[in-house]
């Protein structure tokens, strides 16, 4: 087995950036129904304006340099290239923290939280809350992509993360994740309970059992959160990615406007419901950096394959975990404590009135504070 860990630096060829701009300029825009708004998907005027800014206003090189300010590495695990940020804290007693993104995210999600997590002293925090941050790109995503064989489901990713932390020499560590990362991080805890000190997630944790007794006495807000699981209108993307990711890949891989719209729609639907447009909730350039990573690495199809590989395990129950877990619930998230406690030992639960699904981008201050608060209980 090749255990080598190699330094990595993002350096996108200029020809790829020129090609992106040329393709955006030649986009063949579809028609749309008058007055449809967002009810049929991303409106053409919104998509055209965002694509034009991507083409003429967004500076990939500036954000590439910002990403390269974080130490990055690659290593091969279970036959797959794995890219990761590894930012060590200046504090000698910092706790290693494994941070996992989801779809349609990337390590670019964490650009605003890495500094406060690794160096709280420099960000007005307590140095006792410091972390060494390890933030891998999921296999098949971005600079860890594409995957080359079947079988890269979430359980296999969790096993790869366990091996990554062993390879980095960390004898004890915490795990945090959002979206897909909120599923994978508890899996890592179950696989590596002797080294994982606790698991923190933002969003939901666990799925409703279907037992009517589980619904008794829930608040109106909790019932609304559970309703997210049954939202068929908003789950079309998952049905496509979990059944025909290859067919979808032709459009997303060939058309940057298609890739832009596919991801921007999720930022419209999953960010803070109080915000009208995605860029009202997240920094527009950070959103485009995230989208650019998918486009420039050609990983639209391989990232979607994670849904196909993992679909058989969706909603499947697990044995209860004795590890301490913390949950941060942001507006629009499906988190309900009673559901989470069925399979997890919940020792910390927070609910916030601003932010959304992409908490590290939308409300980095709240997320960092909650991560610090939870791990302050288990360090």
Short mmCIF file of C-alpha atoms in Angstrom, two decimals:
data_model
loop_
_atom_site.label_atom_id
_atom_site.label_comp_id
_atom_site.label_asym_id
_atom_site.label_seq_id
_atom_site.Cartn_x
_atom_site.Cartn_y
_atom_site.Cartn_z
CA UNK A 1 0.00 0.00 0.00
CA UNK A 2 1.23 3.49 -0.91
CA UNK A 3 1.08 5.43 2.37
CA UNK A 4 2.86 8.48 0.98
CA UNK A 5 1.37 11.88 1.74
CA UNK A 6 2.30 14.37 -0.97
CA UNK A 7 2.06 18.16 -0.88
CA UNK A 8 -0.52 19.52 -3.31
CA UNK A 9 -1.10 22.91 -4.86
CA UNK A 10 -4.03 23.95 -7.03
CA UNK A 11 -2.82 25.20 -10.41
CA UNK A 12 -5.57 25.22 -13.02
CA UNK A 13 -4.22 25.60 -16.58
CA UNK A 14 -5.05 28.96 -18.14
CA UNK A 15 -6.45 27.10 -21.15
CA UNK A 16 -9.16 25.63 -18.89
CA UNK A 17 -10.16 29.08 -17.65
CA UNK A 18 -10.25 30.42 -21.21
CA UNK A 19 -12.39 27.46 -22.27
CA UNK A 20 -14.81 28.12 -19.40
CA UNK A 21 -15.30 31.73 -20.45
CA UNK A 22 -15.74 30.77 -24.11
CA UNK A 23 -18.35 28.14 -23.25
CA UNK A 24 -20.26 30.59 -21.05
CA UNK A 25 -20.26 33.14 -23.88
CA UNK A 26 -21.72 30.54 -26.26
CA UNK A 27 -24.42 29.24 -23.91
CA UNK A 28 -27.66 28.33 -25.66
CA UNK A 29 -30.25 29.52 -23.14
CA UNK A 30 -33.59 27.70 -22.85
CA UNK A 31 -37.04 29.27 -22.92
CA UNK A 32 -39.18 29.56 -19.80
CA UNK A 33 -42.77 30.17 -18.80
CA UNK A 34 -43.89 33.68 -17.95
CA UNK A 35 -44.31 34.23 -14.24
CA UNK A 36 -42.92 30.82 -13.24
CA UNK A 37 -40.29 32.29 -10.93
CA UNK A 38 -38.33 29.53 -9.19
CA UNK A 39 -41.21 27.03 -9.19
CA UNK A 40 -39.92 25.20 -12.29
CA UNK A 41 -36.27 25.59 -11.38
CA UNK A 42 -33.69 28.34 -11.84
CA UNK A 43 -35.16 31.29 -13.80
CA UNK A 44 -33.31 32.21 -16.98
CA UNK A 45 -32.64 35.87 -16.04
CA UNK A 46 -31.04 34.78 -12.76
CA UNK A 47 -28.93 32.08 -14.42
CA UNK A 48 -27.81 34.44 -17.21
CA UNK A 49 -26.77 37.15 -14.77
CA UNK A 50 -24.82 34.76 -12.54
CA UNK A 51 -23.16 33.13 -15.56
CA UNK A 52 -22.16 36.53 -16.94
CA UNK A 53 -20.58 37.47 -13.63
CA UNK A 54 -18.78 34.11 -13.59
CA UNK A 55 -17.48 34.87 -17.08
CA UNK A 56 -16.47 38.51 -16.71
CA UNK A 57 -16.34 39.46 -13.03
CA UNK A 58 -15.26 36.43 -11.01
CA UNK A 59 -11.50 35.97 -10.54
CA UNK A 60 -10.62 32.29 -10.14
CA UNK A 61 -6.93 33.07 -9.68
CA UNK A 62 -7.62 35.17 -6.59
CA UNK A 63 -9.65 32.39 -4.99
CA UNK A 64 -7.22 29.72 -6.12
CA UNK A 65 -4.53 31.67 -4.25
CA UNK A 66 -6.78 31.89 -1.18
CA UNK A 67 -7.27 28.13 -1.23
CA UNK A 68 -3.56 27.59 -1.71
CA UNK A 69 -2.92 29.57 1.47
CA UNK A 70 -4.11 26.43 3.29
CA UNK A 71 -1.63 23.52 3.34
CA UNK A 72 -2.96 20.80 1.05
CA UNK A 73 -1.96 17.21 0.40
CA UNK A 74 -2.96 14.08 -1.45
CA UNK A 75 -2.61 10.42 -0.56
CA UNK A 76 -3.94 7.17 -1.97
CA UNK A 77 -6.39 5.24 0.22
CA UNK A 78 -8.08 2.03 -0.89
CA UNK A 79 -6.98 2.68 -4.47
CA UNK A 80 -8.42 6.19 -4.57
CA UNK A 81 -6.68 9.55 -4.66
CA UNK A 82 -7.71 11.64 -1.63
CA UNK A 83 -7.09 15.37 -1.46
CA UNK A 84 -7.28 17.19 1.85
CA UNK A 85 -6.53 20.40 3.66
CA UNK A 86 -4.40 19.86 6.77
CA UNK A 87 -4.10 23.05 8.78
CA UNK A 88 -2.30 22.62 12.08
CA UNK A 89 -2.99 24.99 14.95
CA UNK A 90 -0.21 27.02 16.56
CA UNK A 91 -1.60 25.82 19.89
CA UNK A 92 0.30 22.67 21.00
CA UNK A 93 -2.70 21.09 22.77
CA UNK A 94 -5.13 21.54 19.86
CA UNK A 95 -7.58 18.71 19.19
CA UNK A 96 -7.48 17.20 15.68
CA UNK A 97 -10.81 17.74 13.92
CA UNK A 98 -11.90 15.84 10.82
CA UNK A 99 -14.29 18.05 8.82
CA UNK A 100 -16.43 16.57 6.03
CA UNK A 101 -18.46 18.42 3.40
CA UNK A 102 -21.31 17.07 1.28
CA UNK A 103 -22.92 17.63 -2.12
CA UNK A 104 -22.97 20.18 -3.70
CA UNK A 105 -20.18 21.34 -1.44
CA UNK A 106 -16.41 21.15 -1.38
CA UNK A 107 -13.52 22.13 0.85
CA UNK A 108 -14.17 25.71 -0.32
CA UNK A 109 -17.12 25.68 2.10
CA UNK A 110 -14.72 25.85 5.02
CA UNK A 111 -12.62 28.85 3.96
CA UNK A 112 -14.23 31.13 6.59
CA UNK A 113 -14.03 28.68 9.50
CA UNK A 114 -10.54 27.17 9.22
CA UNK A 115 -8.84 30.24 10.68
CA UNK A 116 -11.09 30.62 13.75
CA UNK A 117 -11.00 26.86 14.40
CA UNK A 118 -7.23 26.50 14.16
CA UNK A 119 -6.19 29.81 15.72
CA UNK A 120 -8.91 31.07 18.09
CA UNK A 121 -6.38 33.32 19.84
CA UNK A 122 -6.06 35.37 16.64
CA UNK A 123 -9.85 35.52 16.20
CA UNK A 124 -10.90 36.69 19.65
CA UNK A 125 -11.38 33.19 21.06
CA UNK A 126 -9.92 31.01 23.77
CA UNK A 127 -6.75 29.15 22.69
CA UNK A 128 -8.03 26.16 24.69
CA UNK A 129 -10.63 25.71 21.90
CA UNK A 130 -8.04 25.23 19.14
CA UNK A 131 -8.20 22.45 16.53
CA UNK A 132 -5.88 20.94 13.97
CA UNK A 133 -8.24 20.86 10.96
CA UNK A 134 -8.24 17.99 8.45
CA UNK A 135 -10.74 18.69 5.65
CA UNK A 136 -10.73 16.06 2.89
CA UNK A 137 -12.45 16.30 -0.47
CA UNK A 138 -14.88 13.40 -0.75
CA UNK A 139 -13.77 10.67 -3.18
CA UNK A 140 -15.13 11.61 -6.59
CA UNK A 141 -15.39 15.28 -5.64
CA UNK A 142 -13.08 18.08 -6.74
CA UNK A 143 -9.40 17.33 -6.32
CA UNK A 144 -10.16 13.83 -4.97
CA UNK A 145 -11.92 12.92 -8.19
CA UNK A 146 -12.98 11.21 -10.16
CA UNK A 147 -13.59 7.78 -8.64
CA UNK A 148 -12.43 4.93 -10.88
CA UNK A 149 -14.49 2.00 -9.62
CA UNK A 150 -17.82 1.06 -8.11
CA UNK A 151 -18.43 0.82 -4.41
CA UNK A 152 -17.50 4.26 -3.10
CA UNK A 153 -20.49 4.63 -0.81
CA UNK A 154 -20.57 6.59 2.44
CA UNK A 155 -19.45 3.62 4.55
CA UNK A 156 -16.36 3.21 2.38
CA UNK A 157 -15.63 6.92 2.71
CA UNK A 158 -15.88 6.64 6.50
CA UNK A 159 -13.36 3.79 6.45
CA UNK A 160 -11.04 5.89 4.28
CA UNK A 161 -11.31 8.78 6.75
CA UNK A 162 -10.39 6.46 9.61
CA UNK A 163 -7.31 5.42 7.67
CA UNK A 164 -6.47 9.04 6.80
CA UNK A 165 -6.45 10.06 10.46
CA UNK A 166 -4.33 7.02 11.35
CA UNK A 167 -1.92 7.91 8.57
CA UNK A 168 -1.64 11.45 9.92
CA UNK A 169 -0.69 10.03 13.31
CA UNK A 170 -3.67 11.27 15.32
CA UNK A 171 -4.40 9.01 18.27
CA UNK A 172 -7.59 10.87 19.23
CA UNK A 173 -9.71 13.30 17.25
CA UNK A 174 -13.16 14.77 16.76
CA UNK A 175 -15.38 14.63 13.69
CA UNK A 176 -17.68 17.27 12.25
CA UNK A 177 -19.81 17.32 9.11
CA UNK A 178 -22.72 18.84 7.30
CA UNK A 179 -25.00 17.42 4.57
CA UNK A 180 -23.40 14.12 3.49
CA UNK A 181 -20.73 14.84 6.09
CA UNK A 182 -23.44 14.70 8.77
CA UNK A 183 -23.97 11.05 7.80
CA UNK A 184 -20.33 10.12 7.27
CA UNK A 185 -19.02 11.70 10.50
CA UNK A 186 -21.17 9.51 12.81
CA UNK A 187 -20.08 6.52 10.71
CA UNK A 188 -16.46 7.41 11.42
CA UNK A 189 -17.31 7.52 15.12
CA UNK A 190 -18.81 4.04 14.96
CA UNK A 191 -15.82 2.68 13.04
CA UNK A 192 -13.19 4.30 15.26
CA UNK A 193 -14.73 4.70 18.74
CA UNK A 194 -11.44 4.31 20.57
CA UNK A 195 -9.97 7.38 18.89
CA UNK A 196 -13.00 9.58 18.11
CA UNK A 197 -13.84 11.68 21.18
CA UNK A 198 -17.11 13.04 19.80
CA UNK A 199 -19.10 13.85 16.68
CA UNK A 200 -20.68 17.21 15.83
CA UNK A 201 -22.98 17.84 12.86
CA UNK A 202 -25.05 20.66 11.47
CA UNK A 203 -28.43 19.70 10.05
CA UNK A 204 -30.32 16.51 10.77
CA UNK A 205 -29.03 13.40 12.47
CA UNK A 206 -30.89 10.18 11.73
CA UNK A 207 -34.15 9.60 9.87
CA UNK A 208 -37.73 9.31 11.17
CA UNK A 209 -38.65 5.72 12.02
CA UNK A 210 -42.20 5.90 10.74
CA UNK A 211 -43.57 5.03 14.19
CA UNK A 212 -46.49 7.40 14.93
CA UNK A 213 -45.42 7.48 18.58
CA UNK A 214 -42.29 9.32 17.50
CA UNK A 215 -44.46 12.26 16.43
CA UNK A 216 -46.43 12.58 19.67
CA UNK A 217 -45.86 15.83 21.51
CA UNK A 218 -43.60 17.39 18.88
CA UNK A 219 -43.71 21.16 18.52
CA UNK A 220 -45.00 22.78 15.36
CA UNK A 221 -41.42 23.70 14.43
CA UNK A 222 -40.26 20.10 14.87
CA UNK A 223 -43.10 18.78 12.73
CA UNK A 224 -42.16 21.26 10.03
CA UNK A 225 -38.57 20.03 10.14
CA UNK A 226 -39.65 16.40 9.80
CA UNK A 227 -41.74 17.36 6.77
CA UNK A 228 -38.47 18.09 4.94
CA UNK A 229 -37.89 14.33 4.67
CA UNK A 230 -41.09 13.93 2.66
CA UNK A 231 -40.52 16.86 0.31
CA UNK A 232 -40.84 15.15 -3.06
CA UNK A 233 -40.70 18.45 -4.95
CA UNK A 234 -37.26 19.19 -3.58
CA UNK A 235 -35.80 15.69 -3.90
CA UNK A 236 -35.76 15.34 -7.69
CA UNK A 237 -32.02 15.98 -7.86
CA UNK A 238 -31.39 13.07 -5.46
CA UNK A 239 -33.58 10.70 -7.45
CA UNK A 240 -31.66 11.51 -10.63
CA UNK A 241 -28.23 11.29 -9.00
CA UNK A 242 -29.10 8.03 -7.25
CA UNK A 243 -30.43 6.35 -10.38
CA UNK A 244 -28.89 7.83 -13.57
CA UNK A 245 -25.80 9.86 -12.63
CA UNK A 246 -24.07 9.00 -15.91
CA UNK A 247 -26.86 10.42 -18.04
CA UNK A 248 -26.90 13.59 -15.97
CA UNK A 249 -23.13 13.91 -16.32
CA UNK A 250 -23.24 14.61 -20.07
CA UNK A 251 -25.06 17.90 -19.57
CA UNK A 252 -23.18 19.05 -16.47
CA UNK A 253 -19.76 18.03 -17.77
CA UNK A 254 -20.23 19.78 -21.13
CA UNK A 255 -22.09 22.93 -20.09
CA UNK A 256 -20.82 25.26 -17.38
CA UNK A 257 -24.21 26.98 -17.40
CA UNK A 258 -25.80 23.62 -16.68
CA UNK A 259 -23.37 22.95 -13.83
CA UNK A 260 -23.99 26.46 -12.49
CA UNK A 261 -27.77 26.07 -12.48
CA UNK A 262 -27.70 22.56 -10.98
CA UNK A 263 -25.76 23.75 -7.93
CA UNK A 264 -27.19 27.26 -7.63
CA UNK A 265 -30.69 25.79 -7.31
CA UNK A 266 -29.65 23.92 -4.16
CA UNK A 267 -28.21 27.09 -2.69
CA UNK A 268 -31.54 28.80 -3.35
CA UNK A 269 -33.53 25.97 -1.73
CA UNK A 270 -31.25 25.12 1.20
CA UNK A 271 -29.88 28.44 2.40
CA UNK A 272 -31.60 30.58 5.03
CA UNK A 273 -35.32 30.74 4.09
CA UNK A 274 -35.31 34.40 5.10
CA UNK A 275 -32.95 35.19 2.22
CA UNK A 276 -34.41 35.72 -1.25
CA UNK A 277 -31.46 34.69 -3.41
CA UNK A 278 -28.41 32.46 -2.88
CA UNK A 279 -26.00 35.40 -2.86
CA UNK A 280 -28.09 37.04 -0.14
CA UNK A 281 -27.20 34.07 2.08
CA UNK A 282 -23.64 33.24 0.98
CA UNK A 283 -20.81 35.22 -0.53
CA UNK A 284 -21.27 35.12 -4.31
CA UNK A 285 -17.59 34.58 -5.00
CA UNK A 286 -17.39 31.73 -2.49
CA UNK A 287 -20.41 30.13 -4.18
CA UNK A 288 -18.71 30.43 -7.57
CA UNK A 289 -15.44 29.06 -6.17
CA UNK A 290 -17.38 26.01 -5.05
CA UNK A 291 -19.04 25.63 -8.47
CA UNK A 292 -15.75 26.27 -10.26
CA UNK A 293 -14.13 23.37 -8.42
CA UNK A 294 -16.76 20.99 -9.81
CA UNK A 295 -16.36 22.39 -13.32
CA UNK A 296 -12.56 22.66 -13.44
CA UNK A 297 -12.03 19.15 -12.06
CA UNK A 298 -14.75 17.60 -14.24
CA UNK A 299 -16.35 15.84 -11.28
CA UNK A 300 -20.06 16.51 -11.79
CA UNK A 301 -20.66 12.87 -12.70
CA UNK A 302 -18.36 11.20 -10.20
CA UNK A 303 -19.69 13.30 -7.32
CA UNK A 304 -23.25 12.32 -8.29
CA UNK A 305 -22.22 8.67 -8.18
CA UNK A 306 -21.99 8.88 -4.39
CA UNK A 307 -25.80 9.01 -4.39
CA UNK A 308 -26.06 5.93 -6.62
CA UNK A 309 -23.59 4.00 -4.49
CA UNK A 310 -25.23 4.98 -1.19
CA UNK A 311 -28.92 4.84 -2.10
CA UNK A 312 -29.42 1.32 -0.73
CA UNK A 313 -28.53 2.52 2.78
CA UNK A 314 -30.76 5.62 2.87
CA UNK A 315 -32.96 5.60 5.94
CA UNK A 316 -31.55 2.31 7.21
CA UNK A 317 -31.39 2.09 10.99
CA UNK A 318 -28.11 1.70 12.85
CA UNK A 319 -27.09 0.36 16.20
CA UNK A 320 -27.08 3.10 18.86
CA UNK A 321 -23.76 4.89 19.25
CA UNK A 322 -22.40 5.52 22.75
CA UNK A 323 -20.13 8.33 21.56
CA UNK A 324 -21.16 11.86 22.55
CA UNK A 325 -22.81 13.75 19.69
CA UNK A 326 -23.63 17.43 19.24
CA UNK A 327 -26.10 18.90 16.75
CA UNK A 328 -26.50 22.44 15.44
CA UNK A 329 -29.85 23.02 13.72
CA UNK A 330 -30.13 25.98 11.36
CA UNK A 331 -33.27 27.32 9.61
CA UNK A 332 -34.52 24.83 7.03
CA UNK A 333 -32.66 21.89 8.57
CA UNK A 334 -34.61 18.70 9.41
CA UNK A 335 -33.05 18.15 12.85
CA UNK A 336 -35.35 16.87 15.60
CA UNK A 337 -33.74 15.85 18.88
CA UNK A 338 -36.07 12.91 19.55
CA UNK A 339 -35.19 11.40 16.18
CA UNK A 340 -31.46 11.97 16.71
CA UNK A 341 -31.53 10.40 20.18
CA UNK A 342 -32.89 7.12 18.87
CA UNK A 343 -29.45 6.12 17.56
CA UNK A 344 -27.07 8.70 19.04
CA UNK A 345 -26.02 9.89 22.48
CA UNK A 346 -26.89 13.58 22.28
CA UNK A 347 -25.06 15.71 24.84
CA UNK A 348 -25.30 19.06 23.05
CA UNK A 349 -28.18 20.49 20.99
CA UNK A 350 -28.44 24.01 19.54
CA UNK A 351 -31.07 25.68 17.38
CA UNK A 352 -30.34 28.93 15.56
CA UNK A 353 -32.59 31.52 13.94
CA UNK A 354 -30.22 32.54 11.14
CA UNK A 355 -28.07 30.65 8.70
CA UNK A 356 -29.04 27.52 6.81
CA UNK A 357 -27.83 24.25 5.35
CA UNK A 358 -24.44 25.67 4.29
CA UNK A 359 -23.67 26.90 7.79
CA UNK A 360 -19.91 27.23 7.32
CA UNK A 361 -20.59 29.72 4.51
CA UNK A 362 -23.77 31.38 5.83
CA UNK A 363 -23.14 31.72 9.55
CA UNK A 364 -19.49 30.79 10.19
CA UNK A 365 -19.50 32.58 13.54
CA UNK A 366 -22.42 30.51 14.84
CA UNK A 367 -21.01 27.25 13.53
CA UNK A 368 -17.54 27.86 14.96
CA UNK A 369 -19.05 28.79 18.32
CA UNK A 370 -21.15 25.66 18.40
CA UNK A 371 -18.25 23.39 17.43
CA UNK A 372 -16.17 24.94 20.20
CA UNK A 373 -19.00 24.56 22.72
CA UNK A 374 -19.58 20.88 21.94
CA UNK A 375 -15.96 19.80 21.90
CA UNK A 376 -15.40 21.77 25.07
CA UNK A 377 -17.51 19.04 26.71
CA UNK A 378 -15.52 16.10 25.38
CA UNK A 379 -11.92 17.19 24.96
#
